Coordinates of C-alpha atoms and ligand atoms in Angstrom, one line a residue:
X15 CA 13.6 -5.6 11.5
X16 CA 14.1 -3.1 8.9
X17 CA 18.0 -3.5 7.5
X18 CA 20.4 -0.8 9.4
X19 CA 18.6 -0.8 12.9
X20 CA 20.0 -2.8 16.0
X21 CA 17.7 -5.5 17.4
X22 CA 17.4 -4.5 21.0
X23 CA 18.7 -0.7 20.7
X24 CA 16.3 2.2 21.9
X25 CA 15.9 2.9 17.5
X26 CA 14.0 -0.4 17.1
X27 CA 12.2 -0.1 19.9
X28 CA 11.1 3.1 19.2
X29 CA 10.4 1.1 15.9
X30 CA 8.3 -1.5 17.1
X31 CA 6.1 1.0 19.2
X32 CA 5.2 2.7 16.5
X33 CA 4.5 -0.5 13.8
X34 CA 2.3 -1.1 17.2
X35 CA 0.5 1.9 17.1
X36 CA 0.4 1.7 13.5
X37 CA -3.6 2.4 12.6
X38 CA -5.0 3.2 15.8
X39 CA -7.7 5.1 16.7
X40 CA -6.4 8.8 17.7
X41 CA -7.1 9.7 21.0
X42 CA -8.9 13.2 22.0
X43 CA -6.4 14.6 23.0
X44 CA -4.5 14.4 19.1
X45 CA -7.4 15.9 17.5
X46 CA -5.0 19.5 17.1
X47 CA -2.6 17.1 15.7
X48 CA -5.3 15.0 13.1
X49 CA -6.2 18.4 12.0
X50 CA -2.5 19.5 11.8
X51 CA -2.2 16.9 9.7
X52 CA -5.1 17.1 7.2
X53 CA -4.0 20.9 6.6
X54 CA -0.7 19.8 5.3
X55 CA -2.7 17.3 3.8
X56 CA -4.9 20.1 1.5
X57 CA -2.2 22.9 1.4
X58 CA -0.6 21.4 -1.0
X59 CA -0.9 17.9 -3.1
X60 CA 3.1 17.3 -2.1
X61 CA 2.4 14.7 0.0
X62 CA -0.7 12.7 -2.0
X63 CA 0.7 9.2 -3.0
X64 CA 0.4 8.4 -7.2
X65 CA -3.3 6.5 -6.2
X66 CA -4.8 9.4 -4.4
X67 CA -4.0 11.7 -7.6
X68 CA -5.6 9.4 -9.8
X69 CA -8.6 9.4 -7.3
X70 CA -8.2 13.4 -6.9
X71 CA -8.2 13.8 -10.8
X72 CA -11.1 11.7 -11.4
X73 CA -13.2 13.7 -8.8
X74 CA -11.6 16.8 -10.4
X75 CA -12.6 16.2 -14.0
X76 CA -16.8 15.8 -12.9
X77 CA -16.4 18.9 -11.5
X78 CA -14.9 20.5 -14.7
X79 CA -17.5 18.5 -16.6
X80 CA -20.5 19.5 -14.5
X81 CA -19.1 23.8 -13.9
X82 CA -18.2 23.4 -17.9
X83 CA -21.7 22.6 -19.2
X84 CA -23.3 25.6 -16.8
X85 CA -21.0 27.9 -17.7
X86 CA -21.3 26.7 -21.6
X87 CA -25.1 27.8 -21.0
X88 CA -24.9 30.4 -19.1
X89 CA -22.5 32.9 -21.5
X90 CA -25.3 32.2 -24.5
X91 CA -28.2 33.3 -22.4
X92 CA -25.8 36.2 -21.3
X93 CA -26.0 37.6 -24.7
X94 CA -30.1 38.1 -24.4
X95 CA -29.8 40.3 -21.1
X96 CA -26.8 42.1 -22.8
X97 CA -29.0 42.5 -25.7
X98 CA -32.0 43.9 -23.5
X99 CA -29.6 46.5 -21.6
X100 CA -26.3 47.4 -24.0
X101 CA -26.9 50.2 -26.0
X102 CA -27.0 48.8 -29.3
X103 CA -23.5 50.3 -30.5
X104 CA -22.0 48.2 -27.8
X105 CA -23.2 44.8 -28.3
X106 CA -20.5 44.1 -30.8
X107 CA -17.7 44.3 -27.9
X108 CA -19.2 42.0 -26.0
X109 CA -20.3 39.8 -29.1
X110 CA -17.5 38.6 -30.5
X111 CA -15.9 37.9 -26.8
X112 CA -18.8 35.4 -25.7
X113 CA -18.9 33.5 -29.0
X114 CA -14.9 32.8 -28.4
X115 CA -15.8 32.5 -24.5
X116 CA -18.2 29.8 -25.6
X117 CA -15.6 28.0 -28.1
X118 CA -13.3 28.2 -25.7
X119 CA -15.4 26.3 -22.6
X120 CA -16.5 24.0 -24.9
X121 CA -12.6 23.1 -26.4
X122 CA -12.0 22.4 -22.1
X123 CA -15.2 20.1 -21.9
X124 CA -14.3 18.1 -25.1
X125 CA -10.5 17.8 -23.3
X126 CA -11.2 17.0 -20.3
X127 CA -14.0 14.5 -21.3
X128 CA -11.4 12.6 -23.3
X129 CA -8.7 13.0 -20.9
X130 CA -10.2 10.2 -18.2
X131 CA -6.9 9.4 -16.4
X132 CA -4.5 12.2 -17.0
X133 CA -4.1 14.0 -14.1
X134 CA -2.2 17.6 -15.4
X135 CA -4.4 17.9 -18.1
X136 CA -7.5 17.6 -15.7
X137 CA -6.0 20.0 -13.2
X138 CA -5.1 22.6 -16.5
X139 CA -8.5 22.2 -17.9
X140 CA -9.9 23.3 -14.5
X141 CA -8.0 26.4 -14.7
X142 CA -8.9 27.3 -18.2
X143 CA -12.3 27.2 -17.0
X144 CA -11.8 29.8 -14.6
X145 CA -9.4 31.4 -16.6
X146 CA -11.5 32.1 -19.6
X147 CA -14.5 34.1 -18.3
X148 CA -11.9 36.4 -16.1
X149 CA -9.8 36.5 -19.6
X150 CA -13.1 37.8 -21.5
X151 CA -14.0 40.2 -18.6
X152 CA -10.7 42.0 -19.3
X153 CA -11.3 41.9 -23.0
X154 CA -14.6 43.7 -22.6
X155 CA -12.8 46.1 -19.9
X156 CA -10.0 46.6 -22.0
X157 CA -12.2 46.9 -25.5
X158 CA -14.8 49.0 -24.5
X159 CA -14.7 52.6 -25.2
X160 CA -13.8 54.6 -21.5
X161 CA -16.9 55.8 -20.0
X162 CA -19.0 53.1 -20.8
X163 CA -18.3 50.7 -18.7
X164 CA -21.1 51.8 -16.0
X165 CA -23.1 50.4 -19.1
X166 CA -22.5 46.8 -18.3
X167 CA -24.7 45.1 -16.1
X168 CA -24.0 42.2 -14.0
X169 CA -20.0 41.7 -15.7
X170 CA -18.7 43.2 -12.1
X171 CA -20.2 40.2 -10.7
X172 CA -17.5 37.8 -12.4
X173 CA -14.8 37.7 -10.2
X174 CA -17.2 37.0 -6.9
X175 CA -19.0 33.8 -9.5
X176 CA -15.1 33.0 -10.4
X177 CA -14.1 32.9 -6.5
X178 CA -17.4 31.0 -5.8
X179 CA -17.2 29.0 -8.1
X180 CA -13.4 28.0 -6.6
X181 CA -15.3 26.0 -3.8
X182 CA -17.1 23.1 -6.2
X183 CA -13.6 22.0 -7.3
X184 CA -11.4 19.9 -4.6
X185 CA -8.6 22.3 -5.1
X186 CA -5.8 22.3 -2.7
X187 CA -5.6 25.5 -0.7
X188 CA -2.6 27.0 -2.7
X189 CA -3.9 26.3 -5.8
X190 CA -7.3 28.1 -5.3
X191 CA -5.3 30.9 -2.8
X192 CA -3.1 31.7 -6.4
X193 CA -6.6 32.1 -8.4
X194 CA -8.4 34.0 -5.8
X195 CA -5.1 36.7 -5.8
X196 CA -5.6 36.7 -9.4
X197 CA -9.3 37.3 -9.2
X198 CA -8.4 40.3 -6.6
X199 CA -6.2 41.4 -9.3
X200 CA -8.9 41.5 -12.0
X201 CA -11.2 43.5 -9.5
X202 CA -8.6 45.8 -9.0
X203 CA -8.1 46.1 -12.4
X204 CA -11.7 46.9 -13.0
X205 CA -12.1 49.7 -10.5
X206 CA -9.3 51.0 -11.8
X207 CA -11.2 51.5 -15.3
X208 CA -14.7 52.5 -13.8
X209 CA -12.9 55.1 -11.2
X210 CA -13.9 52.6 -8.0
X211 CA -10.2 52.0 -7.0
X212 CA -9.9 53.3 -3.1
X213 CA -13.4 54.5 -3.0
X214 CA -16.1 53.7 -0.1
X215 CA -17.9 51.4 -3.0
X216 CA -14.5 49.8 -4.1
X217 CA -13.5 49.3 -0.8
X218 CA -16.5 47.6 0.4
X219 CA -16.3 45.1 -2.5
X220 CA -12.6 44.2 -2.5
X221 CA -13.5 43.3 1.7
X222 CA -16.3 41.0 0.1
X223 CA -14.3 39.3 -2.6
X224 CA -11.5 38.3 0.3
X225 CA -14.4 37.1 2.5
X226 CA -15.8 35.6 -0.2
X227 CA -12.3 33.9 -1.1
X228 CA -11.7 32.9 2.6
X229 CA -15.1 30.9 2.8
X230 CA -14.2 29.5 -0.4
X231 CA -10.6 28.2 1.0
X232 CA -12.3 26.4 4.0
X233 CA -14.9 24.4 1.8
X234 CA -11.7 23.8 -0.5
X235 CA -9.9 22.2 3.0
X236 CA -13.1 20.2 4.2
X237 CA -13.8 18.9 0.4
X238 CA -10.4 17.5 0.2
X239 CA -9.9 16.5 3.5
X240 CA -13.1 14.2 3.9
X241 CA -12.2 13.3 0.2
X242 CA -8.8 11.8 1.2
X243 CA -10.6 10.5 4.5
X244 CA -13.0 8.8 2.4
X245 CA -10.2 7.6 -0.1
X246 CA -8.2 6.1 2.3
X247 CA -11.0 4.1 4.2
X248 CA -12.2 2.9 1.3
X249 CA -8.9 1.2 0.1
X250 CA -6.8 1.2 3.1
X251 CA -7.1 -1.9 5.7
X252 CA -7.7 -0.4 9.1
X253 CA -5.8 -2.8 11.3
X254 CA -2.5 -2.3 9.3
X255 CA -2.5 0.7 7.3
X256 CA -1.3 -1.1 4.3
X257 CA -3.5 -1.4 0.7
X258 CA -6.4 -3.5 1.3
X259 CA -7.2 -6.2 -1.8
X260 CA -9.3 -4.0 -3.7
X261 CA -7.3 -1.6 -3.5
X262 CA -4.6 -3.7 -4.8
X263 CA -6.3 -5.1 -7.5
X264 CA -6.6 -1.2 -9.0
X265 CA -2.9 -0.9 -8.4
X266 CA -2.4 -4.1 -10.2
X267 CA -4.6 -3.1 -13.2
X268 CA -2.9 0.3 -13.4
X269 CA 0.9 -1.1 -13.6
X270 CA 0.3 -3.7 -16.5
X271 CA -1.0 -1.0 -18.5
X272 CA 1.9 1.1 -17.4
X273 CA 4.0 -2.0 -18.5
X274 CA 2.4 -1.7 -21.7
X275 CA 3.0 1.5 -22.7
X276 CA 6.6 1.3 -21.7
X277 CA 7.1 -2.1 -24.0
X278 CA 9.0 -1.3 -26.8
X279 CA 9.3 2.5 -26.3
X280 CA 11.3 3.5 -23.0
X281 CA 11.9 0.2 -21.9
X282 CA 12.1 -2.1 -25.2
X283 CA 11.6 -5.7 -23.3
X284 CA 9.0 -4.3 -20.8
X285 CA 9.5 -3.2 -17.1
X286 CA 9.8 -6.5 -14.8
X287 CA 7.1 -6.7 -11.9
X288 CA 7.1 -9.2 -9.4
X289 CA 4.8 -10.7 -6.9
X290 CA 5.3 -12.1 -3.0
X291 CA 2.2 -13.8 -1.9
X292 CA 3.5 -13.8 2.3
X293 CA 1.6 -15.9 5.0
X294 CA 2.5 -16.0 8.5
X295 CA 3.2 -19.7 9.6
X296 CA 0.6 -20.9 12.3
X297 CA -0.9 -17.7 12.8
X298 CA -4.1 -19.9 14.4
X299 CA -1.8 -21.1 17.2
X300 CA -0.3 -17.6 17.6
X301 CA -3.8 -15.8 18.4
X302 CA -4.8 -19.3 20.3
X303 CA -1.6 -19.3 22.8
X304 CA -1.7 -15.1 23.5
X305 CA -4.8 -13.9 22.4
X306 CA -6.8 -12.1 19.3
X307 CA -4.6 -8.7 20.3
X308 CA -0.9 -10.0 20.2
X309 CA -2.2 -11.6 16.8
X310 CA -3.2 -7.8 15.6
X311 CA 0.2 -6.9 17.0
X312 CA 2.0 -9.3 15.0
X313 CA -0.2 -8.8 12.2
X314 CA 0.9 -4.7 12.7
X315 CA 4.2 -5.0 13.1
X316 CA 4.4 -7.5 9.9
X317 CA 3.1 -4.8 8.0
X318 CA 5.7 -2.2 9.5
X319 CA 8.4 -5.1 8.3
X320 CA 6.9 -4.7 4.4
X321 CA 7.2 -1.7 4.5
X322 CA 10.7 -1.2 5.8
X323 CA 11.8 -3.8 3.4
X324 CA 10.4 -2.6 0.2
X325 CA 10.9 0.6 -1.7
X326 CA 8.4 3.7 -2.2
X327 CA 7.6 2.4 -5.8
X328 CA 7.0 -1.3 -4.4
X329 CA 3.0 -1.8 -3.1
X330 CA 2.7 -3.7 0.3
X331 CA -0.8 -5.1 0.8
X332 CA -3.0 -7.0 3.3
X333 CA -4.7 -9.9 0.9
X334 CA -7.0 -11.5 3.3
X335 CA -6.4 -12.6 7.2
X336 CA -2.5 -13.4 7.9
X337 CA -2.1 -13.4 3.6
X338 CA -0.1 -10.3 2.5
X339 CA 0.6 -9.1 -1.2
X340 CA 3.7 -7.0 -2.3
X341 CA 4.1 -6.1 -5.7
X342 CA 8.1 -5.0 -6.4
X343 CA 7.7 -2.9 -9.5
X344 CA 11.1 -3.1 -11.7
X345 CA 12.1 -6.2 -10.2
X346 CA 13.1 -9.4 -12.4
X347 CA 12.4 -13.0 -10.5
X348 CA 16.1 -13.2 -8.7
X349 CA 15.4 -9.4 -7.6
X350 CA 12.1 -10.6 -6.4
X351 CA 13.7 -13.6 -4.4
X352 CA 16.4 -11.8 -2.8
X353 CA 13.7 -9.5 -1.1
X354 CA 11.6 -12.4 -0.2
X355 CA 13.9 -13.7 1.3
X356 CA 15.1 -10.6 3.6
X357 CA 11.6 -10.2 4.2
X358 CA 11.8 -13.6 5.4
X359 CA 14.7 -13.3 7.6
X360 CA 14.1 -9.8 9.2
X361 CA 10.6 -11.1 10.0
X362 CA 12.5 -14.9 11.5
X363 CA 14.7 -12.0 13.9
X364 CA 12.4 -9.8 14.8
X365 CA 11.4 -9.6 18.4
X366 CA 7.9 -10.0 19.1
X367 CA 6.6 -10.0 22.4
X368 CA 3.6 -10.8 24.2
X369 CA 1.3 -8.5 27.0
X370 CA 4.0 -10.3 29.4
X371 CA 6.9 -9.1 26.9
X372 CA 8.1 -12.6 26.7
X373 CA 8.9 -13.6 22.9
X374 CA 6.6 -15.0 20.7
X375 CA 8.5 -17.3 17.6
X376 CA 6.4 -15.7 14.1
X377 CA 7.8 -17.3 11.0
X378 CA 6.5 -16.5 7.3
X379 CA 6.5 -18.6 4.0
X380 CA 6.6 -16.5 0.7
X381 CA 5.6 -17.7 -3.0
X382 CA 7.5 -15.5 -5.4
X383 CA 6.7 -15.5 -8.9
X384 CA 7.0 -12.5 -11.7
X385 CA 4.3 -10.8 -13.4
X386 CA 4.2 -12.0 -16.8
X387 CA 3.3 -9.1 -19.6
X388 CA -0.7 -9.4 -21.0
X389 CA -1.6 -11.9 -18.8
X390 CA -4.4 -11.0 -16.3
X391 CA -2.9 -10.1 -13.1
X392 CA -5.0 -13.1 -10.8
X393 CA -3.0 -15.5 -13.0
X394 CA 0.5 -14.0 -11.3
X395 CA -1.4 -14.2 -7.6
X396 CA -2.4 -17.2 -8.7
X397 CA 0.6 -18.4 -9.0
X398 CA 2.1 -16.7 -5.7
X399 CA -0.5 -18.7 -4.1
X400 CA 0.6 -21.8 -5.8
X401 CA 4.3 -21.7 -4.5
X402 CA 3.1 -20.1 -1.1
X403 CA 1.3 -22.9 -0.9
X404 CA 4.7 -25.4 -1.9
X405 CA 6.3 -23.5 0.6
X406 CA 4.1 -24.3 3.6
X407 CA 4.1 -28.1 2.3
X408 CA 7.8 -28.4 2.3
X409 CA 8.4 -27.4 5.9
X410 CA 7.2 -23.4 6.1
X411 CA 9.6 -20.5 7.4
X412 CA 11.0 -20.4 3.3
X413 CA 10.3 -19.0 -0.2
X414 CA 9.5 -20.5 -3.5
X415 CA 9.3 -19.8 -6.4
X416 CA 7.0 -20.4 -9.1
X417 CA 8.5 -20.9 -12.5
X418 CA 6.3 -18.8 -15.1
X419 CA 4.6 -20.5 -17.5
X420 CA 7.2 -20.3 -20.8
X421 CA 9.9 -21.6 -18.4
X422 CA 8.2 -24.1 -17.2
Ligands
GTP507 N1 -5.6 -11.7 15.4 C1 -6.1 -11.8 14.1 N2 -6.2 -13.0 13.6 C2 -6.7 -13.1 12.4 C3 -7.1 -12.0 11.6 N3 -7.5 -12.4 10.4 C4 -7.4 -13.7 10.4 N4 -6.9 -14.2 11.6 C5 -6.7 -15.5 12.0 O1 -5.7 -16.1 11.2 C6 -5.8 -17.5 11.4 C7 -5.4 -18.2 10.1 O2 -5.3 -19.6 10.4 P1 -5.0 -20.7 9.3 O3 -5.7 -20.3 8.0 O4 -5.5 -22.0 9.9 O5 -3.5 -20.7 9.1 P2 -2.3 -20.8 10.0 O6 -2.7 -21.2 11.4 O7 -1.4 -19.6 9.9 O8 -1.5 -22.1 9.4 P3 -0.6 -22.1 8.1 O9 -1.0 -20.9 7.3 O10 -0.9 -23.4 7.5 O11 0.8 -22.0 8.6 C8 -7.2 -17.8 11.9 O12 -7.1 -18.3 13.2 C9 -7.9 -16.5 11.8 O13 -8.8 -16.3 12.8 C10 -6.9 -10.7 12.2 O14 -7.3 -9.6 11.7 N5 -6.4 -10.6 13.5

């Protein structure tokens, strides 16, 4: 039980309810609450873990790829309709804008194509590329010579493409909610010029860009909710809510190449990064004597134990049947054991209960080892496995650890 909560009081067993509950389907009657949820979920990208902005960026950066190369062709072929209905005299304003409009799209595309895993840069180049055809719409406005703006044909319809073009990007709500305002304010800006501003005409087209924004919210909200729906089956395990092994092997790969970049800079003899390979003793005899559910239970409330042991930085995750990973990051080996073995213990006290709520005795046995710098990360489980393995041999219910290979 996690450290700090009574056995027995009403705190654990509110506890314990919920480690049972942990995963379950939701009911019909907590749909208001599901949805509740995934709209604090895309108001704002508070609450996404580290892995989900990794995921979010990558998904970000192929829509700033894909929105980049149309609008790249679109401002060139601009210039042949501008040259077809400008008045000659006028071409040069809008000239010289598109031909740095078109540098500039093409400076995001060449960032964000070299800028695979860097989330902030992603997200920036995404609002550059919005940015820069409202930025040369304002130029124009603000260049051309008063009374000719009626002359322009089609540049009113920016802001409405800008706000459309919002709802290909997975934004979160605020973030597109703060460029539509700024899209408003560029229409605004425009009637202002061409005399629209509180007119019938302006009227009726500031009511259409809001619309237009509102729509564009909602597909923003169903884009990243089913994204982070589909992220999280895809490397969640359903039964326990934890990291599921692929899911884990990504994490893996992602903190040794952290490692590395700290080595020598920040942290001049590398971050330490431990490993817990943890296996419930006699699971087999567990699900035999009460049944495939209290085994889920146990298997449930387990996970709840992990994750009350560990810290937010630390990665809990289901490796295979009754075989659970946890990864402490910034841990050296003794760290790593002194974990293990409160994992150990708090999972040796814990009160688990049958459908009859009479106890049922779990037990675990946990091979600790450290994650060695440059070596490939299924050496270190490898050798979790190895002393997990030790453990069960020498009696179960205990840790070991596995000496790494220079000390050994
Ligand atoms: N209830 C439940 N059981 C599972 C699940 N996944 C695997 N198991 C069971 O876990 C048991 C693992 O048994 P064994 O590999 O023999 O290990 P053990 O009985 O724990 O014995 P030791 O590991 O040697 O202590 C099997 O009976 C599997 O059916 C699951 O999702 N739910």
């Amino acid at each position: 039980m996690p450290s700090g909560v009574q056995q027995g009081s009403p705190a654990a067993e509110r506890q314990d309810r919920r480690a049972g509950d942990i995963a379950e389907p939701p009911g019909p009657s907590s749909d208001l609450f599901v949805g509740l949820r995934s709209l604090r979920d895309t108001v704002t990208s508070r609450h996404h873990s580290r892995d989900f902005a990794f995921a979010h960026a990558y998904y970000l950066r192929s829509r700033v790829l894909a929105l980049g190369i149309i609008f790249s062709l679109l401002s060139p072929l601009w210039i042949l309709v501008d040259s077809l209905v400008l008045p000659a005299e006028l071409l040069r304003y809008t000239l010289a804008g598109r031909v740095v409009l078109m540098l500039g799209l093409v400076g995001v595309l060449m960032v964000a194509l070299f800028s695979r895993e860097r989330i902030r840069r992603i997200r920036l180049c995404a609002g550059m590329l919005l940015a820069l055809p409202a930025a040369f719409y304002v130029l124009v406005l603000v260049m051309l010579p008063s009374g000719e703006i009626h002359h322009l044909v089609g540049y009113g319809f920016i802001p409405f493409l800008l706000v459309a073009s919002l709802s290909v990007f997975p934004f979160t709500i605020l973030e597109s909610l703060f460029a539509g305002l700024a899209m408003l304010g560029l229409l605004m800006f425009s009637q202002l010029l061409d005399g629209s501003w509180m007119t019938g005409r302006g009227v009726e087209a500031f009511w259409l860009l809001s619309s237009l924004l509102v729509v564009s919210l909602a597909a923003n909200h169903f884009q990243l909710s089913l994204l982070l729906r589909l992220y999280r089956q895809a490397t969640h395990d359903p039964l326990t809510g934890l990291f599921n092994r692929g899911a884990l092997e990504v994490h893996l790969a992602k903190i040794q190449a952290w490692q590395r970049e700290m080595e020598g800079g920040q942290a001049p003899d590398g971050v330490p990064c431990s490993v817990l390979m943890i296996d419930l003793d006699h699971f087999k005899q567990i699900n035999d004597t009460y049944g495939h559910s209290v085994g889920d239970a146990v298997l449930r409330q387990l996970a709840h134990i992990l994750t009350g042991q560990t810290r937010k930085q630390d990665c809990a995750a289901r490796y295979g049947g009754e075989e659970f990973v946890v990864i402490l990051l910034g841990s050296d080996g003794i760290r790593a054991q002194e974990v293990a073995e409160r994992i150990r213990r708090a999972v040796e006290l814990h009160d688990f209960v049958d459908h009859e709520q009479r106890p049922v005795s779990v037990t675990t046995s946990i091979g600790v080892t450290e994650l060695v710098l440059n070596e490939p990360a299924e050496q270190a489980l490898k050798r979790a496995d190895e002393a997990l393995y030790r453990a069960k041999h020498e009696g179960r219910n205990r840790i070991v650890y596995a000496e790494l290979p220079s000390q050994a």
